[in-house]
Coordinates of C-alpha atoms and ligand atoms in Angstrom, one line a residue:
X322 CA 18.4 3.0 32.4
X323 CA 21.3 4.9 34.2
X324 CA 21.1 8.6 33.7
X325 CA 23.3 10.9 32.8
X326 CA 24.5 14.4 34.0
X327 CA 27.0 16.9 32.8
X328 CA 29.1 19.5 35.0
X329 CA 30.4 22.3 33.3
X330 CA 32.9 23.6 35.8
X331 CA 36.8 25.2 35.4
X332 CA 37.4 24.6 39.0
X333 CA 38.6 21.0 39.2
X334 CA 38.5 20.5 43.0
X335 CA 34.0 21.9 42.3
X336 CA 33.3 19.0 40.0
X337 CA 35.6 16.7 42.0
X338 CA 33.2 16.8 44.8
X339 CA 29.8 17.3 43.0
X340 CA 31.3 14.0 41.0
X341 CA 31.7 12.5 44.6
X342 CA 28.2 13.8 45.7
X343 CA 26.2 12.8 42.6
X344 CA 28.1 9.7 41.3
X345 CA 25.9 6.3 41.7
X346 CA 24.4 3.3 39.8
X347 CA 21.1 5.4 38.7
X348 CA 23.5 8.3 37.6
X349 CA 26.5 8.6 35.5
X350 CA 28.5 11.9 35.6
X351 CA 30.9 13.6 33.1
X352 CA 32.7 16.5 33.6
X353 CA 34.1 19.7 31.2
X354 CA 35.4 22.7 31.9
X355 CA 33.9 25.4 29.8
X356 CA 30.6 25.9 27.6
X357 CA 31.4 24.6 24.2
X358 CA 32.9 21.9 25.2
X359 CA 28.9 21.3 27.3
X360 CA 27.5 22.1 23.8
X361 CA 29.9 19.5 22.2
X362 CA 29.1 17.1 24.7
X363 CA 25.0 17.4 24.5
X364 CA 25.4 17.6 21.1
X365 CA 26.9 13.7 20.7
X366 CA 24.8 12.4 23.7
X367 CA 21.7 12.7 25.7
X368 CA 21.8 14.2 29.2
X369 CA 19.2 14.6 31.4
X370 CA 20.7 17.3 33.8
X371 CA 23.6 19.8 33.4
X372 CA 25.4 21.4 36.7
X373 CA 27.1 24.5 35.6
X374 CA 29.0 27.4 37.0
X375 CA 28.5 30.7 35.6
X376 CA 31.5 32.3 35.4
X377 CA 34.3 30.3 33.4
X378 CA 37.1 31.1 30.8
X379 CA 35.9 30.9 27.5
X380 CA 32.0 30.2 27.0
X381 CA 30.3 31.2 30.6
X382 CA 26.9 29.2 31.9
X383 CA 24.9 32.3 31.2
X384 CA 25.9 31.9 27.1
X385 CA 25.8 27.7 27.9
X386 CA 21.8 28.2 28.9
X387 CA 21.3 30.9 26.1
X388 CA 22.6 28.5 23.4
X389 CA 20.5 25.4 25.0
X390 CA 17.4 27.3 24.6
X391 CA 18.1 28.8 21.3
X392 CA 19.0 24.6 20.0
X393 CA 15.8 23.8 22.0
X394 CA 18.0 20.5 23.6
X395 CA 16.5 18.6 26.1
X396 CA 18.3 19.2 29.4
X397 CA 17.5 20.7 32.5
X398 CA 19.8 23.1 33.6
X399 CA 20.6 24.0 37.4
X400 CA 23.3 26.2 37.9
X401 CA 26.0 26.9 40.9
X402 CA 27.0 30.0 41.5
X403 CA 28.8 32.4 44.6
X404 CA 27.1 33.1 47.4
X405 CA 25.6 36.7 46.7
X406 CA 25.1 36.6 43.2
X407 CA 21.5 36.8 43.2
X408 CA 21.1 38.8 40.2
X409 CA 23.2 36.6 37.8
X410 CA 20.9 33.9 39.3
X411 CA 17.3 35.3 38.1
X412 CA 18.6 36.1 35.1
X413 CA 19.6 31.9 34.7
X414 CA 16.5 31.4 35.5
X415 CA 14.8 33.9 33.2
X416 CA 16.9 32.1 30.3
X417 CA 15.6 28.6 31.2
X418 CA 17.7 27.1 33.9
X419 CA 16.0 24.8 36.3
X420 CA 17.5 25.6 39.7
X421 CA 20.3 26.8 41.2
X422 CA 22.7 26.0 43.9
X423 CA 25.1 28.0 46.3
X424 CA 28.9 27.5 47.1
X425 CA 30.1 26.3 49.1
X426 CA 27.6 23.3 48.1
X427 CA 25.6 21.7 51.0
X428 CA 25.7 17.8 50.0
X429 CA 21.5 17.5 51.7
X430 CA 20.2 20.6 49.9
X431 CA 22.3 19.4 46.5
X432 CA 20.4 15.9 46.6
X433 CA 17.0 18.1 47.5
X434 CA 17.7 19.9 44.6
X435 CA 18.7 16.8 42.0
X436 CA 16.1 14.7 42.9
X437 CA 13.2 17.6 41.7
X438 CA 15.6 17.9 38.7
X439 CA 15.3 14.6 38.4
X440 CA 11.6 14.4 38.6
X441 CA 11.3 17.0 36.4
X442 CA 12.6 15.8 33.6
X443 CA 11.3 12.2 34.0
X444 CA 7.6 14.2 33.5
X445 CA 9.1 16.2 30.5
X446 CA 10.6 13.1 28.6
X447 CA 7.6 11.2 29.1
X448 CA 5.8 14.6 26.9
X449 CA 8.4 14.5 24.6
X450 CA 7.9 10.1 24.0
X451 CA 3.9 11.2 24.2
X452 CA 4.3 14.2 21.4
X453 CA 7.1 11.5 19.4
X454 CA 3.9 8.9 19.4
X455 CA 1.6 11.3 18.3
X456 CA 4.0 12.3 15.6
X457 CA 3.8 8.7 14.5
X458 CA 0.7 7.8 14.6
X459 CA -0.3 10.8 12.6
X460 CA 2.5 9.7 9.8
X461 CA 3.0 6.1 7.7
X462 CA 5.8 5.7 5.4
X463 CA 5.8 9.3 5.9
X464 CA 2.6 9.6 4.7
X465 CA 0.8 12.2 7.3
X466 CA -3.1 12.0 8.0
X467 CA -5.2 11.9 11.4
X468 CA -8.0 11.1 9.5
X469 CA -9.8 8.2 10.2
X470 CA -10.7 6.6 6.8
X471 CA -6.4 7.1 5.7
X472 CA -6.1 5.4 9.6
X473 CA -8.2 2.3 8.1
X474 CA -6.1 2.5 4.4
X475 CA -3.3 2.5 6.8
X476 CA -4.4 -0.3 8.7
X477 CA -5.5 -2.2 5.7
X478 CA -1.9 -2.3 4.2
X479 CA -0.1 -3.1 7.1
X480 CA -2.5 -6.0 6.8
X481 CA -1.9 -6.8 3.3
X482 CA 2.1 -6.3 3.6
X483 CA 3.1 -9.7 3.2
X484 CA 0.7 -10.8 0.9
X485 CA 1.6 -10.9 -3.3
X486 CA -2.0 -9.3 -4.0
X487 CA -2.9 -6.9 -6.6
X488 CA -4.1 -3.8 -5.3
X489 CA -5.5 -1.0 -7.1
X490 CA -5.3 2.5 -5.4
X491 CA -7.8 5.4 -7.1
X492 CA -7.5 8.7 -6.1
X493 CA -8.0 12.2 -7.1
X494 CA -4.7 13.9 -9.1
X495 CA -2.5 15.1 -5.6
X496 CA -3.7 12.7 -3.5
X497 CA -0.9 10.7 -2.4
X498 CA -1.2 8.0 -4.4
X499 CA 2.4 7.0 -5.5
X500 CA 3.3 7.5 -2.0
X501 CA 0.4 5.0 -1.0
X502 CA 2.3 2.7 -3.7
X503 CA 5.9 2.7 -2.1
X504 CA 4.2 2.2 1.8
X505 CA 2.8 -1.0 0.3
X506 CA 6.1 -2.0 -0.9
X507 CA 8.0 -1.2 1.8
X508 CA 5.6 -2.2 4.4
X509 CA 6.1 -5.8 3.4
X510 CA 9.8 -7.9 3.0
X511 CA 11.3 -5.6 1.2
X512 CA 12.5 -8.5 -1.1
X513 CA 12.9 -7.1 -4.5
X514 CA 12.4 -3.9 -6.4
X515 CA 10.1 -1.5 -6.6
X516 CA 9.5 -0.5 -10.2
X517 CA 7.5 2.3 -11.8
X518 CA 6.1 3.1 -14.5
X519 CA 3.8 5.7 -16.0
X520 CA 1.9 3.9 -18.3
X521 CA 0.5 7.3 -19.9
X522 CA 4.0 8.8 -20.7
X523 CA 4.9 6.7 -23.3
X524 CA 2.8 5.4 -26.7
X525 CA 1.9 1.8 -26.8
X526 CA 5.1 0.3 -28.8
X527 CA 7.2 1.9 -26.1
X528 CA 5.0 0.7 -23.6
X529 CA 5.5 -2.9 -24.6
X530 CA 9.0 -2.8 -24.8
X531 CA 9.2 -1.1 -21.7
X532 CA 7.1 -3.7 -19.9
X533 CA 8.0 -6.6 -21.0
X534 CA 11.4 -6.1 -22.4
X535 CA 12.3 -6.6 -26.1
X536 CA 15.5 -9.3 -28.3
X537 CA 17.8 -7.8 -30.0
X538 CA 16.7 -6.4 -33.2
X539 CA 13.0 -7.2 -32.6
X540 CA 12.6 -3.3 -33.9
X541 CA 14.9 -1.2 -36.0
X542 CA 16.6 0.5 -33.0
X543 CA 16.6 -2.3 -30.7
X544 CA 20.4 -3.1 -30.6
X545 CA 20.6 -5.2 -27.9
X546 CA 18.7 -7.3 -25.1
X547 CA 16.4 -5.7 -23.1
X548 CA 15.0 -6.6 -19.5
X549 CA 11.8 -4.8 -19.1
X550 CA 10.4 -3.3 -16.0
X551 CA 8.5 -6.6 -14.7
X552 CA 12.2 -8.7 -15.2
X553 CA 13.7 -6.4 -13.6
X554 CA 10.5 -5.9 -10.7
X555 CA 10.7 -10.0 -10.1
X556 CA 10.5 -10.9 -6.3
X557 CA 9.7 -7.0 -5.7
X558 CA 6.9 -4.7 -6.7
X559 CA 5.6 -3.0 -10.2
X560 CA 3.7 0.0 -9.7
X561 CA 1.8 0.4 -13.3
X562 CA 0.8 4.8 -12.7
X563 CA -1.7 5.8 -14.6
X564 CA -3.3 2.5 -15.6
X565 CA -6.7 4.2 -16.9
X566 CA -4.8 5.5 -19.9
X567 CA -3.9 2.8 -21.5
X568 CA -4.8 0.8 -24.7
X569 CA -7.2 -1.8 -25.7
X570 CA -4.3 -4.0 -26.9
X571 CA -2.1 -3.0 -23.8
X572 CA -5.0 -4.1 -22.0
X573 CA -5.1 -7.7 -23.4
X574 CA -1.4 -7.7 -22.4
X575 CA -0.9 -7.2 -18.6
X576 CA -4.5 -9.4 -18.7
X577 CA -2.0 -12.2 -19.2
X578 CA 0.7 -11.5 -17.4
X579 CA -1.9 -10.9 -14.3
X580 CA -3.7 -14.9 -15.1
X581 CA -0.2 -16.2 -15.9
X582 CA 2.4 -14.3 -14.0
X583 CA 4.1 -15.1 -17.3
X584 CA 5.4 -13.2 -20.4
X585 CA 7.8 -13.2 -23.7
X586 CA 10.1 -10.3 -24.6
X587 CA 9.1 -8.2 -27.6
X588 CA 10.5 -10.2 -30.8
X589 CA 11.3 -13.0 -28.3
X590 CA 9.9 -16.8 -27.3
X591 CA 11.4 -17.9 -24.1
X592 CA 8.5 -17.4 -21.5
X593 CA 9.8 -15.5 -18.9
X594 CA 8.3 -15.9 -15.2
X595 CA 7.8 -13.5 -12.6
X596 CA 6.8 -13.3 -9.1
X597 CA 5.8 -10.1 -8.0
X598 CA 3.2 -8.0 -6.5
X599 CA 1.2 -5.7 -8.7
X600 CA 0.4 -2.2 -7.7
X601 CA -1.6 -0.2 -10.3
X602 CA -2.8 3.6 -9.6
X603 CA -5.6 6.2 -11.3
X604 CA -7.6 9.0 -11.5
X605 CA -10.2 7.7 -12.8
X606 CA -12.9 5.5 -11.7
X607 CA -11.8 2.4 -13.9
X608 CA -15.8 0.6 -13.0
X609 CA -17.1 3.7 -15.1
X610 CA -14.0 3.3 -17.8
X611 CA -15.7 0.1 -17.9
X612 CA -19.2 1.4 -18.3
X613 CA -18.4 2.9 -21.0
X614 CA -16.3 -0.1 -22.9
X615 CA -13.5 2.0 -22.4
X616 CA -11.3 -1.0 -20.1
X617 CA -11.5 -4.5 -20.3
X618 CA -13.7 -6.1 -17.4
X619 CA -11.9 -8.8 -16.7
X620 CA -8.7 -7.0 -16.7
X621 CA -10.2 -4.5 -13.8
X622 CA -11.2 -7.5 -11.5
X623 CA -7.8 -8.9 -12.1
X624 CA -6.5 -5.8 -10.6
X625 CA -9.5 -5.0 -8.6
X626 CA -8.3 -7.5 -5.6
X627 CA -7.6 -4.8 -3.1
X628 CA -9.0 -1.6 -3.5
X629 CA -7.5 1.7 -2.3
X630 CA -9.6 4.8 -2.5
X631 CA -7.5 7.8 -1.7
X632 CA -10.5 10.3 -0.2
X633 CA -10.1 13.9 -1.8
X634 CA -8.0 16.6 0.9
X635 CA -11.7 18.1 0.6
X636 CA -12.8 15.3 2.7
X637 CA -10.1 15.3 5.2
X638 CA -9.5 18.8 5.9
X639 CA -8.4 18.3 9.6
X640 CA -5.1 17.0 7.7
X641 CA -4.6 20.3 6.6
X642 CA -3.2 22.3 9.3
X643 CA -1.0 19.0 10.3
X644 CA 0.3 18.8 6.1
X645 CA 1.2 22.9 6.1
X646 CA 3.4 22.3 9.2
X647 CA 5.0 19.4 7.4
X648 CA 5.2 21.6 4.5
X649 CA 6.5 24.8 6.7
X650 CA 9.4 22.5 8.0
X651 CA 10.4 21.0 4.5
X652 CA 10.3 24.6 2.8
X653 CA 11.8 26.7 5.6
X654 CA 15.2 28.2 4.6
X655 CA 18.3 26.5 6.0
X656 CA 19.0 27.8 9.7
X657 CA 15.6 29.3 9.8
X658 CA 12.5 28.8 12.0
X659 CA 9.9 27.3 9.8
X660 CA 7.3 30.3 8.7
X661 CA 3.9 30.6 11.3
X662 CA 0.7 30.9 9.1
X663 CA -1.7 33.4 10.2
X664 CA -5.0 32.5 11.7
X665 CA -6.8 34.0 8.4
X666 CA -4.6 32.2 6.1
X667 CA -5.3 29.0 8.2
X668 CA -9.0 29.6 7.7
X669 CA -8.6 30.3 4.1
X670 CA -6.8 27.2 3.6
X671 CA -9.3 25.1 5.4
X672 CA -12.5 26.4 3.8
X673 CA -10.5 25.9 -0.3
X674 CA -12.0 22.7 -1.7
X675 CA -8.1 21.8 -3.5
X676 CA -9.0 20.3 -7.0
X677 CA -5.1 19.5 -6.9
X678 CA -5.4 18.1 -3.5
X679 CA -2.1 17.8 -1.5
X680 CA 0.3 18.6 -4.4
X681 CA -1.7 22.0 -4.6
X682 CA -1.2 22.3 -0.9
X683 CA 2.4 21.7 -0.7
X684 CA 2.9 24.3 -4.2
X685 CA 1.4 26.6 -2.0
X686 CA 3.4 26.4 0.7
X687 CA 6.4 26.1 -1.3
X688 CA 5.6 29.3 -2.9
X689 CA 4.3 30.8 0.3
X690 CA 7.8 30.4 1.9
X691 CA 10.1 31.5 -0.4
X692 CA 8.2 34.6 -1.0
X693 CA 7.0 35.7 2.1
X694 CA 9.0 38.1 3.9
X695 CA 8.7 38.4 7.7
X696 CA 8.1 35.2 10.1
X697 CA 4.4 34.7 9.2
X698 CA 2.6 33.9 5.7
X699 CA -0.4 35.9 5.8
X700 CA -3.4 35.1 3.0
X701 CA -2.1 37.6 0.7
X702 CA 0.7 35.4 0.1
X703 CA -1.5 32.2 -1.0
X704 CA -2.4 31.8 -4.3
X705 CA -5.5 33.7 -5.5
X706 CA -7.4 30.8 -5.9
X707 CA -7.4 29.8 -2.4
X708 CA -8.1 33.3 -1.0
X709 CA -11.0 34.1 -3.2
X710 CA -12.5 31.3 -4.0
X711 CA -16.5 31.7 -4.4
X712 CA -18.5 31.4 -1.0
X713 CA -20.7 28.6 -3.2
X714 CA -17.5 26.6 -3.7
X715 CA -16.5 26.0 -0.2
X716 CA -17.4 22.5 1.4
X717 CA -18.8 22.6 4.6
X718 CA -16.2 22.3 7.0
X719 CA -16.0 19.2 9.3
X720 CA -16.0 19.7 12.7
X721 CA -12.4 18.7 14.8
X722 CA -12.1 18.7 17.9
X723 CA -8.2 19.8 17.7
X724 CA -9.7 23.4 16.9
X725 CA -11.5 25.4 20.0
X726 CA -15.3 25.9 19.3
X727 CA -14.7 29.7 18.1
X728 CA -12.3 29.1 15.2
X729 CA -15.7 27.3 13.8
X730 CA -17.7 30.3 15.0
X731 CA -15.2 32.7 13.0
X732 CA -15.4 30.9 10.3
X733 CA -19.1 30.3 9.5
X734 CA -19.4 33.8 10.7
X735 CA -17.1 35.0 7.7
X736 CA -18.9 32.6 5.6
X737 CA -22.4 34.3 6.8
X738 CA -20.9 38.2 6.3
X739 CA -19.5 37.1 2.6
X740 CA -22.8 35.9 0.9
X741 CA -25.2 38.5 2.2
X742 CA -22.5 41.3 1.4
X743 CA -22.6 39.3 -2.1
X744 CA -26.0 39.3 -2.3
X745 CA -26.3 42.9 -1.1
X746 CA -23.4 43.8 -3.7
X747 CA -25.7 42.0 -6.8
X748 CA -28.9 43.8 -5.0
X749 CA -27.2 47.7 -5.4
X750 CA -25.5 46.7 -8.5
X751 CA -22.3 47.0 -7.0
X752 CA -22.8 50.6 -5.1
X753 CA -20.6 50.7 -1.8
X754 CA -22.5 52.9 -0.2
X755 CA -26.3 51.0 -0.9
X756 CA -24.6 47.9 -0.2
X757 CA -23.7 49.3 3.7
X758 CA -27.3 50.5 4.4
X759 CA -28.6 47.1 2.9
X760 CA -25.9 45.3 5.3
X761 CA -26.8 48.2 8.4
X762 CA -23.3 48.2 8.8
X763 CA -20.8 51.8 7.8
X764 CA -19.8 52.6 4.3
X765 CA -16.0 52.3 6.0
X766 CA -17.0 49.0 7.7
X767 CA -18.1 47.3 3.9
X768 CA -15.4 49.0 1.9
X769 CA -12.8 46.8 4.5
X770 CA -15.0 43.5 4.5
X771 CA -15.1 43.7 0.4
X772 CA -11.4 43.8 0.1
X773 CA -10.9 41.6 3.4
X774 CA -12.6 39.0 1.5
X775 CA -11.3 39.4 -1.7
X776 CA -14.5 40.4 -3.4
X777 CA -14.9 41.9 -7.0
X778 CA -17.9 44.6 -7.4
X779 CA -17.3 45.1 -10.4
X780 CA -19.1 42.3 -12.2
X781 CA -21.9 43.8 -10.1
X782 CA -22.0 46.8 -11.6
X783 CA -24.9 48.4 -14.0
X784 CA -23.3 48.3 -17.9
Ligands
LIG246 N1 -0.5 12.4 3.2 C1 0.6 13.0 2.7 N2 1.6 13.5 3.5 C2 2.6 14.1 3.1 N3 2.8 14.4 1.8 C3 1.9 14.0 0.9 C4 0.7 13.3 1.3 N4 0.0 13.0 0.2 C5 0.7 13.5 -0.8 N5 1.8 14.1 -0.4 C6 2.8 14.8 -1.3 O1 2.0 15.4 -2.4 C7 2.6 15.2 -3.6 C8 1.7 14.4 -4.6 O2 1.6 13.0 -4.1 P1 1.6 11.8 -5.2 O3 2.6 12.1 -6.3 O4 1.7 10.6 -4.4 O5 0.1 12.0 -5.7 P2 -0.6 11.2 -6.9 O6 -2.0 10.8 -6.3 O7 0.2 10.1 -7.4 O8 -0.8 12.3 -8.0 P3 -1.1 12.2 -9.6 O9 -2.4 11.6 -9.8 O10 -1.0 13.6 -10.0 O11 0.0 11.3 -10.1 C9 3.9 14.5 -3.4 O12 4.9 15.5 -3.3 C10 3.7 13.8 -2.1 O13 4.9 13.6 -1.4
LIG247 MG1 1.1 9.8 -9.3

């Protein structure tokens, strides 16, 4: 593909020649004559290298390379300057330009000098396609994992995408699975709808009518016709939420609708078909509603075709870090940086076992980066549940290889330090001072670790 490259220059007869110089079928070349009208230009299309002067009417080169590294855009700067000028030069070059070029330009040294720019920043776009990859393969329908059991639920609905059959996706509360529901749909056709409903909002009359639709005055405030939500999800998708919750009679319901494909309106006859694909969700494990007699058998192996199960964040906790920089870029303030996370807020994060799984995760964040103040959320701004939660209530952490050996180190280290301070804490009924001797550490040393990790003596204390 033919490159491009920008000069910024105000002195026509400059660009004229670099134009001449630089000009061929690899390279196409553009020309303006002052800084915002560069930042205009790289701001509507891609360049690969930018020649500019440094001193110019309005916006100068120095501000041009300032601005390019504050917007982080893509371009590798060289810049042309008077002979003599060394110190403007270093400080180009301090700012993030590439190179730099003297006038009067010598035509050899310029093509020297383009081709390592050149070079250059065929090895950094290459990065940036590698790291854009990376970005995908960590992300479906913008569902974000690296772990390799979502990879396989991944994998499995790509799979399944242009098939009609029922799948049933179980999960904890939080752990993704309406968004599991739309990648389904949208990983196939795309034909049709997708329709959802929450089967547990709404009591069973409503349920029906919602459904399947209801003739007008089949019930006192039924005042017209009615599609219901598997009408109006024909040729598309119906994701029933919350299937676990609903009733014995319900249950007889979609039973025929899943046999027949086939259904009436409430107060109607006409037999209405559909053909659709049927995604049902749950937090419950609907083989032990079945145990006990709770859901219909048949009924679960009617929806049982494809099973999803959604593994706890507990279980994939090398998605963590990846889901609170997600989270850190959704929540950041407009025109802001996205907050950093400090390396014991990381750690405290990683070792919470999140009963709310990712919702809880992304609440957290949420609140994390409204209410923190400087740059970085530090684990006084998480919730107090996920800084001092119990040593006994962390999972072991699983090792990944993404984090250097001593993070893991630090960590069980903490781990180690909490429990006998605990245990030393129960042992001197909850006197400081016993406590240090016990632990052979200073009475200064245990007074910071007990309120480093949160802990409360008090319990510990003789009534
Ligand atoms: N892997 C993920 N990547 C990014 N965001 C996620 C991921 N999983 C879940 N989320 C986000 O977490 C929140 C909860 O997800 P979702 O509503 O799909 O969970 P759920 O399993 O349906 O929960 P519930 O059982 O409470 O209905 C949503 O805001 C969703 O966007
Ligand atoms: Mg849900």
């Amino acid at each position: 593909m033919r490159k491009k490259l920008l000069i910024v220059d105000d002195d026509p007869q400059g660009s004229a020649q670099l134009r001449r110089l630089l000009e061929s079928e690899e390279l196409s070349v553009e020309v303006v004559d002052n800084g915002q009208d560069a930042l205009a230009a790289l701001a509507s299309s891609d360049y690969s290298i930018l020649i500019t002067d440094l001193r110019m009417p309005g916006m100068g080169g120095m501000d041009l390379i300032r601005e390019i590294a504050a917007r982080r855009l893509t371009v590798t700067v060289i810049v042309t300057t008077a002979f003599g000028s060394i110190d403007r030069v270093v400080e180009a070059m301090r700012l993030g330009a590439y190179d730099f070029l003297t006038k009067p330009i010598d035509p050899t040294y310029l093509r020297l000098v383009m081709d390592r720019a050149l070079k250059k920043r065929e090895l950094q776009d290459e990065v940036l396609s590698l790291r854009q990859r990376l970005k995908e393969n960590f992300a479906f329908h913008s569902i974000i994992s690296k772990n390799k059991r979502m990879h396989e639920l991944f994998e499995l609905i790509r799979h399944i995408a242009g098939t009609k059959s029922t799948v049933l996706i179980e999960g904890e509360t939080g752990t993704g699975k309406e968004l599991i529901a739309k990648a389904i749909h949208y990983a196939g056709e795309g034909r049709g709808n997708l329709v959802a409903v929450n089967c547990a909002a709404l009591p069973e009359t409503l349920l029906e009518s919602e459904l399947f639709g209801h003739e007008k005055g089949s019930f006192t405030s039924a005042d017209s016709r009615r599609k219901g939500r598997f009408e109006l999800a024909d040729k598309g998708t119906i994701f029933l939420d919350e299937i676990g919750d609903i009733s014995k009679a319900m249950q007889a319901k979609l039973l025929r609708v899943l046999q027949e494909k086939n259904f009436e309106r409430v107060g109607g006859h006409e037999c209405i078909e559909v053909d659709l694909r049927v995604v049902a969700a749950t937090n419950k494990s609907l083989e032990r509603e079945v145990g006990l007699s709770k859901f219909r058998e048949d009924l679960f192996y009617r929806l049982n075709v494809i099973k999803i199960e959604l593994p706890p964040l507990r279980e994939r906790t090398e998605d963590i870090p990846l889901l609170v920089t997600h989270f850190l870029q959704k929540y950041a303030r407009p025109n802001e940086p996205p907050k950093k996370v400090s390396p014991e807020a990381m750690d405290r994060m990683l070792n919470y076992s999140w009963p709310g799984n990712i919702r809880q995760l992304e609440n957290a964040i949420e609140r994390a980066a409204v209410t923190t103040v400087g740059d970085t959320i530090n684990a006084d701004n998480l919730p107090h549940q996920v800084v001092g939660a119990p040593v006994e209530e962390k999972p072991k952490f699983e090792i990944d290889l993404d984090h250097p050996l001593p993070h893991y180190l630090k960590i069980a280290t903490e781990q180690i330090e909490k429990e006998y301070i605990l245990k030393a804490l129960e042992k001197s009924r909850g006197n400081v001072g016993r406590c240090a001797e016990l632990c052979g550490l200073s009475r200064r040393s245990i007074s910071g670790k007990i309120s480093q990790y949160t802990i409360d003596k008090y319990p510990f204390k003789a009534s």
